[in-house]
Amino acid sequence: MNKTPVIVWFRRDLRLSDHPALTAACDAGRPVVPVYIHDDQVAGLGAAQKLRLELALDVFGKALADKDSRLILRKGPALDVLRDLIRETGAGAVYWSRLYDTPAKDRDTKVKAALKEDGIEAKSFAGHLLFEPWTVETKTGGFYKVYTPMWKAVRGNDVGDALPRPGKIAAPDKWPASDDLDDWHLRRAMHRGADILATHCTVGEDAANTRLGQFIAHKVADYVTNRDLPGVKGTSNLSENLTFGEISPRVCWHAGKAALEDGKGDAEVFLKELVWREFAYHLAHHTPRILTDNWKADWNAFPWNTKLTPEVQAWQRGRTGIRFVDAAMREMYVTGTMHNRGRMIVASYLTKHLMTHWKIGLDWFADCLIDWDPASNAMGWQWSAGSGPDATPYFRVFNPVTQLDKFDKDRAYVKRWLAEEYKNPSDTALSYFDMIPRSWGLSPGDAYPDSIVTTDEGRTRALDAYSNRGF
Ligand code: FAD
């Protein structure tokens, strides 16, 4: 029987349960060497993601230690690191969970081919999605470019049972050396905001499972109404855990299904949201241009602003004078997440009222979000801008003022995030000023700004630009 160690290369799958690659390694009865590699893709992550990653690795390392195992940390190009580890441990195999965005796929394909050439068993597994992109097809054999038919096609599919945590993770005879997590300085890019952002993170597999349990017990029954109200904490907030793989989509799916069977009808909409995540990954897999270019090529002719103008800076800093936009931008800066309605409003405002390229927004989100996800972020931006598949039509320009009256009637959300207009601002609103760079020169005592573009002006300008281009 083969007793050489198996390296399990962790990436966006920092969990022990429902982890097919880890389970396969443990079931083989071979010693397991868990490793996380800080390569150029990790180096390219945004500031908030890096901090969140540091917290995730710390907690995951402890979860492995509880199983008498270890998380080995190494820095460098993935293939070099894996070859070093194979040499040091005598490993005969490397297992990992598949990712579906182009940079990750390109790297993994090269790694797999090179390891196989070295005579090493290199094997990838499912785990990051409910349905892998090549397993769902339209009747004519293509992939879905529109969400609703995809939902109808997959809603009854069997996703399989979630796998339990492995009982035992066998250790190698001798552990290879590991970097010290602190030496990676992953929180450095957050500067003085790091400690505050960390208080808004809910980290690790146990915390994610508790979060899911509480959502199903207390929130899912009213999800349809409350998910649209940013002042109410009515959604699962699982996106930060799903993006780091601290919980599997399959575990979330089964919990949603069970709630539905229990008579909580709103759970179906939660399942639908999980399928939006799948849809984003299917698009990223089949049409990788969605991550970098207008999905609909006719949008290449649109006269987007591509500069960091004072208006764009005001958008980034939550100083547009439009309360819904400013509250949402500050929520993201402080917590690393933003309510979905906020994301739709700020993205519509940037791309339509400010006629600014969605890529500027995409990059800012990538720097600020702890739940940044390559596929969902790109799909969300292209959906909002109108350039994506199944996107909001160009003439649908959200009015952020009437949206506020509709979804934040009592101004709970605005009060939570805007300090300037209140005698006694909330702690969360004040904390924004403790995080932002001092060079922005903002203080809670400033007057709240007039709107940089009125909602009517912005709408008219955008619609004129669309019709001049023949949209
Ligand atoms: P819930 O309402 O509890 O939904 C459960 C899960 O379903 C989420 O955790 C998420 O994984 C998935 N989901 C829900 N809505 C969507 C959606 N519209 N698209 C894809 N998946 C969805 N989501 C990210 O995870 N990362 C991103 O970087 C991201 N960027 C976005 C950018 C823009 C411009 C827009 C409009 C949306 C973006 N979204 C992104 C989607 C959505 O806003 C978040 O997934 C959601 O707000 C997360 O909150 P939640 O976990 O409480 O979601």
PDB file of N, CA and C in Angstrom, residues 137-174:
ATOM      1  N   GLU A 137     -26.036  22.155 -18.699  1.00  0.00           N
ATOM      2  CA  GLU A 137     -26.107  22.568 -20.113  1.00  0.00           C
ATOM      3  C   GLU A 137     -27.525  22.943 -20.497  1.00  0.00           C
ATOM      4  N   THR A 138     -27.644  23.843 -21.428  1.00  0.00           N
ATOM      5  CA  THR A 138     -28.967  24.154 -21.980  1.00  0.00           C
ATOM      6  C   THR A 138     -29.396  22.974 -22.871  1.00  0.00           C
ATOM      7  N   LYS A 139     -30.639  23.038 -23.316  1.00  0.00           N
ATOM      8  CA  LYS A 139     -31.139  21.924 -24.152  1.00  0.00           C
ATOM      9  C   LYS A 139     -30.331  21.790 -25.438  1.00  0.00           C
ATOM     10  N   THR A 140     -29.755  22.914 -25.896  1.00  0.00           N
ATOM     11  CA  THR A 140     -28.998  22.847 -27.158  1.00  0.00           C
ATOM     12  C   THR A 140     -27.513  22.580 -26.905  1.00  0.00           C
ATOM     13  N   GLY A 141     -27.158  22.357 -25.666  1.00  0.00           N
ATOM     14  CA  GLY A 141     -25.784  21.958 -25.368  1.00  0.00           C
ATOM     15  C   GLY A 141     -24.843  23.082 -24.979  1.00  0.00           C
ATOM     16  N   GLY A 142     -25.360  24.291 -24.859  1.00  0.00           N
ATOM     17  CA  GLY A 142     -24.483  25.410 -24.459  1.00  0.00           C
ATOM     18  C   GLY A 142     -24.567  25.659 -22.955  1.00  0.00           C
ATOM     19  N   PHE A 143     -24.050  26.800 -22.533  1.00  0.00           N
ATOM     20  CA  PHE A 143     -24.158  27.160 -21.115  1.00  0.00           C
ATOM     21  C   PHE A 143     -25.209  28.262 -20.978  1.00  0.00           C
ATOM     22  N   TYR A 144     -25.684  28.452 -19.746  1.00  0.00           N
ATOM     23  CA  TYR A 144     -26.748  29.442 -19.552  1.00  0.00           C
ATOM     24  C   TYR A 144     -26.172  30.858 -19.523  1.00  0.00           C
ATOM     25  N   LYS A 145     -26.790  31.726 -20.327  1.00  0.00           N
ATOM     26  CA  LYS A 145     -26.392  33.137 -20.333  1.00  0.00           C
ATOM     27  C   LYS A 145     -27.458  33.987 -19.650  1.00  0.00           C
ATOM     28  N   VAL A 146     -28.537  33.322 -19.272  1.00  0.00           N
ATOM     29  CA  VAL A 146     -29.615  34.005 -18.557  1.00  0.00           C
ATOM     30  C   VAL A 146     -29.874  33.199 -17.281  1.00  0.00           C
ATOM     31  N   TYR A 147     -30.070  33.939 -16.176  1.00  0.00           N
ATOM     32  CA  TYR A 147     -30.125  33.276 -14.877  1.00  0.00           C
ATOM     33  C   TYR A 147     -31.369  32.375 -14.703  1.00  0.00           C
ATOM     34  N   THR A 148     -32.566  32.919 -15.004  1.00  0.00           N
ATOM     35  CA  THR A 148     -33.789  32.187 -14.627  1.00  0.00           C
ATOM     36  C   THR A 148     -33.860  30.771 -15.226  1.00  0.00           C
ATOM     37  N   PRO A 149     -33.579  30.596 -16.512  1.00  0.00           N
ATOM     38  CA  PRO A 149     -33.595  29.209 -17.027  1.00  0.00           C
ATOM     39  C   PRO A 149     -32.563  28.321 -16.332  1.00  0.00           C
ATOM     40  N   MET A 150     -31.442  28.911 -15.938  1.00  0.00           N
ATOM     41  CA  MET A 150     -30.450  28.083 -15.229  1.00  0.00           C
ATOM     42  C   MET A 150     -31.017  27.650 -13.875  1.00  0.00           C
ATOM     43  N   TRP A 151     -31.639  28.595 -13.181  1.00  0.00           N
ATOM     44  CA  TRP A 151     -32.247  28.239 -11.895  1.00  0.00           C
ATOM     45  C   TRP A 151     -33.246  27.097 -12.066  1.00  0.00           C
ATOM     46  N   LYS A 152     -34.103  27.236 -13.103  1.00  0.00           N
ATOM     47  CA  LYS A 152     -35.131  26.195 -13.327  1.00  0.00           C
ATOM     48  C   LYS A 152     -34.474  24.855 -13.650  1.00  0.00           C
ATOM     49  N   ALA A 153     -33.346  24.913 -14.339  1.00  0.00           N
ATOM     50  CA  ALA A 153     -32.673  23.664 -14.731  1.00  0.00           C
ATOM     51  C   ALA A 153     -32.014  22.969 -13.545  1.00  0.00           C
ATOM     52  N   VAL A 154     -31.516  23.738 -12.574  1.00  0.00           N
ATOM     53  CA  VAL A 154     -30.719  23.100 -11.511  1.00  0.00           C
ATOM     54  C   VAL A 154     -31.467  22.913 -10.189  1.00  0.00           C
ATOM     55  N   ARG A 155     -32.605  23.611 -10.034  1.00  0.00           N
ATOM     56  CA  ARG A 155     -33.203  23.637  -8.687  1.00  0.00           C
ATOM     57  C   ARG A 155     -33.546  22.260  -8.160  1.00  0.00           C
ATOM     58  N   GLY A 156     -33.864  21.314  -9.058  1.00  0.00           N
ATOM     59  CA  GLY A 156     -34.212  19.972  -8.578  1.00  0.00           C
ATOM     60  C   GLY A 156     -33.039  19.005  -8.589  1.00  0.00           C
ATOM     61  N   ASN A 157     -31.875  19.475  -8.999  1.00  0.00           N
ATOM     62  CA  ASN A 157     -30.729  18.555  -9.118  1.00  0.00           C
ATOM     63  C   ASN A 157     -30.218  18.083  -7.757  1.00  0.00           C
ATOM     64  N   ASP A 158     -29.674  16.903  -7.766  1.00  0.00           N
ATOM     65  CA  ASP A 158     -29.090  16.352  -6.539  1.00  0.00           C
ATOM     66  C   ASP A 158     -27.664  16.893  -6.394  1.00  0.00           C
ATOM     67  N   VAL A 159     -27.380  17.539  -5.278  1.00  0.00           N
ATOM     68  CA  VAL A 159     -26.019  18.063  -5.097  1.00  0.00           C
ATOM     69  C   VAL A 159     -25.146  17.081  -4.302  1.00  0.00           C
ATOM     70  N   GLY A 160     -25.725  15.973  -3.897  1.00  0.00           N
ATOM     71  CA  GLY A 160     -24.956  14.991  -3.111  1.00  0.00           C
ATOM     72  C   GLY A 160     -24.921  15.389  -1.639  1.00  0.00           C
ATOM     73  N   ASP A 161     -24.602  14.414  -0.797  1.00  0.00           N
ATOM     74  CA  ASP A 161     -24.532  14.699   0.643  1.00  0.00           C
ATOM     75  C   ASP A 161     -23.226  15.398   0.976  1.00  0.00           C
ATOM     76  N   ALA A 162     -23.281  16.267   1.997  1.00  0.00           N
ATOM     77  CA  ALA A 162     -22.044  16.914   2.465  1.00  0.00           C
ATOM     78  C   ALA A 162     -21.187  15.866   3.186  1.00  0.00           C
ATOM     79  N   LEU A 163     -19.876  15.961   3.028  1.00  0.00           N
ATOM     80  CA  LEU A 163     -18.970  14.992   3.670  1.00  0.00           C
ATOM     81  C   LEU A 163     -18.669  15.431   5.109  1.00  0.00           C
ATOM     82  N   PRO A 164     -18.564  14.481   6.017  1.00  0.00           N
ATOM     83  CA  PRO A 164     -18.205  14.859   7.400  1.00  0.00           C
ATOM     84  C   PRO A 164     -16.732  15.256   7.502  1.00  0.00           C
ATOM     85  N   ARG A 165     -16.377  15.887   8.616  1.00  0.00           N
ATOM     86  CA  ARG A 165     -14.951  16.151   8.879  1.00  0.00           C
ATOM     87  C   ARG A 165     -14.220  14.824   8.955  1.00  0.00           C
ATOM     88  N   PRO A 166     -13.027  14.743   8.450  1.00  0.00           N
ATOM     89  CA  PRO A 166     -12.296  13.471   8.588  1.00  0.00           C
ATOM     90  C   PRO A 166     -12.062  13.174  10.078  1.00  0.00           C
ATOM     91  N   GLY A 167     -12.185  11.903  10.422  1.00  0.00           N
ATOM     92  CA  GLY A 167     -11.961  11.522  11.823  1.00  0.00           C
ATOM     93  C   GLY A 167     -10.529  11.778  12.239  1.00  0.00           C
ATOM     94  N   LYS A 168      -9.607  11.437  11.344  1.00  0.00           N
ATOM     95  CA  LYS A 168      -8.183  11.556  11.693  1.00  0.00           C
ATOM     96  C   LYS A 168      -7.433  12.061  10.465  1.00  0.00           C
ATOM     97  N   ILE A 169      -6.509  12.983  10.720  1.00  0.00           N
ATOM     98  CA  ILE A 169      -5.642  13.445   9.618  1.00  0.00           C
ATOM     99  C   ILE A 169      -4.228  12.978   9.994  1.00  0.00           C
ATOM    100  N   ALA A 170      -3.770  11.933   9.313  1.00  0.00           N
ATOM    101  CA  ALA A 170      -2.476  11.346   9.710  1.00  0.00           C
ATOM    102  C   ALA A 170      -1.335  12.326   9.436  1.00  0.00           C
ATOM    103  N   ALA A 171      -0.420  12.415  10.376  1.00  0.00           N
ATOM    104  CA  ALA A 171       0.718  13.343  10.228  1.00  0.00           C
ATOM    105  C   ALA A 171       1.886  12.652   9.528  1.00  0.00           C
ATOM    106  N   PRO A 172       2.721  13.411   8.812  1.00  0.00           N
ATOM    107  CA  PRO A 172       3.932  12.808   8.232  1.00  0.00           C
ATOM    108  C   PRO A 172       4.942  12.491   9.347  1.00  0.00           C
ATOM    109  N   ASP A 173       5.949  11.656   9.062  1.00  0.00           N
ATOM    110  CA  ASP A 173       6.961  11.329  10.080  1.00  0.00           C
ATOM    111  C   ASP A 173       7.656  12.598  10.556  1.00  0.00           C
ATOM    112  N   LYS A 174       7.919  13.478   9.618  1.00  0.00           N
ATOM    113  CA  LYS A 174       8.634  14.717   9.976  1.00  0.00           C
ATOM    114  C   LYS A 174       7.936  15.876   9.268  1.00  0.00           C
TER     115      LYS A 174
END
